[in-house]
Amino acid sequence: MPHEVRNEPAIAVLLPCYNEELTIGEVVRRFRETLPSAAVYVYDNNSRDLTALKARAAGATVVREPRQGKGNVVRRMFADIDADIYVMADGDGTYAPEDAPQLINILLTERSDMVVGTRRGVTDDAGRHGHALGNRIFNRLYKGLFGADFTDIFSGYRVFSRRFVKSFPAVSGGFEIETEMSVHASQLKLPVSEMALDYGRRPEGSSSKLSTFRDGARILWMFAMLMKETQPLRFFGTFALFFLAASIGLMIPVLIEFAETGLVPRMPTWVLSVGLLLLSMLSAVTGLILDSVSRGRAEQKRIFYLSIPSGRIERRASARETTPPKREPGKAPRAA
């Protein structure tokens, strides 16, 4: 009997979890019902409850990741799992598994590399007032720094192509991983899409693992580091302008006094202003050099991204288009 060739893409559902025993079983069950052909993976990040047991009982493949932090879990998941389409969601039940087919459909029909399930009303009420305010501030900051590709950079409900997953470096360790994903897509100008979805509430007894101030500070630091890596001329140019303005502000009174009296009585001020001017020039030159390095790294990332097969369906379609039609033995081909 000939070996049957499957044309359907291989789908993997990835659920990073930490102390989600109240919800993970139901989430796994609903994903298995919604996507019966998909493999469901739960990565347990040192849970102190029965998360792993409930997930395994619901039919998921459970893997433990000892390094604490969502970024560490995502990096491990992306390295371990081979699939054509990756669906990533949280295990707390706030995202509806029934929305996954629509996200996958957008990924395939629009040939996107990442589809983000944006949360309706998340900037008005994210469960806590501090979270809602933080979402508004950081989304506006992202738009000003990296572009308007995304309206909800912190959404944990995303669908990825194989190209995105296997070309994403994933260097962050915590909740700032979603920001890194968004910047990676914006820097390489990857095709991305968004779809507005309803955002559920955690059940009673389940609490958010996100700390408003600690994780907010880490995300802000990640913004600065990603800007330094992807836009060094803009990053160091800001320091150059600051040092230049401070230097001029200190230098002008000394120059005026020198023009009037021919003396420089405030020598420490003059030395400081010259030092700030040198720092300004050094920052500008540093930005120019690193800008060339950053462009080279972006080109290398883009080339590596293009070297990865895009997916099973597109490979099958390409093979059908390039395979010549069969002809009967002994019969000459028809002229064009």
Coordinates of N, CA and C in Angstrom, one line a residue, residues 327 331-336:
R327 N 3.2 12.3 -19.4 CA 2.7 11.9 -20.7 C 2.8 10.4 -20.9
K331 N 4.7 8.7 -26.6 CA 3.9 9.7 -27.2 C 4.7 11.0 -27.1
A332 N 4.9 11.7 -28.2 CA 5.6 13.0 -28.2 C 4.9 14.0 -27.5
P333 N 5.6 14.9 -26.8 CA 4.9 16.0 -26.1 C 4.3 17.0 -27.1
R334 N 3.2 17.6 -26.8 CA 2.5 18.6 -27.7 C 3.3 19.8 -27.7
A335 N 3.4 20.4 -28.9 CA 4.1 21.7 -29.1 C 3.3 22.8 -28.4
A336 N 4.0 23.8 -27.9 CA 3.3 24.9 -27.2 C 2.6 25.8 -28.2

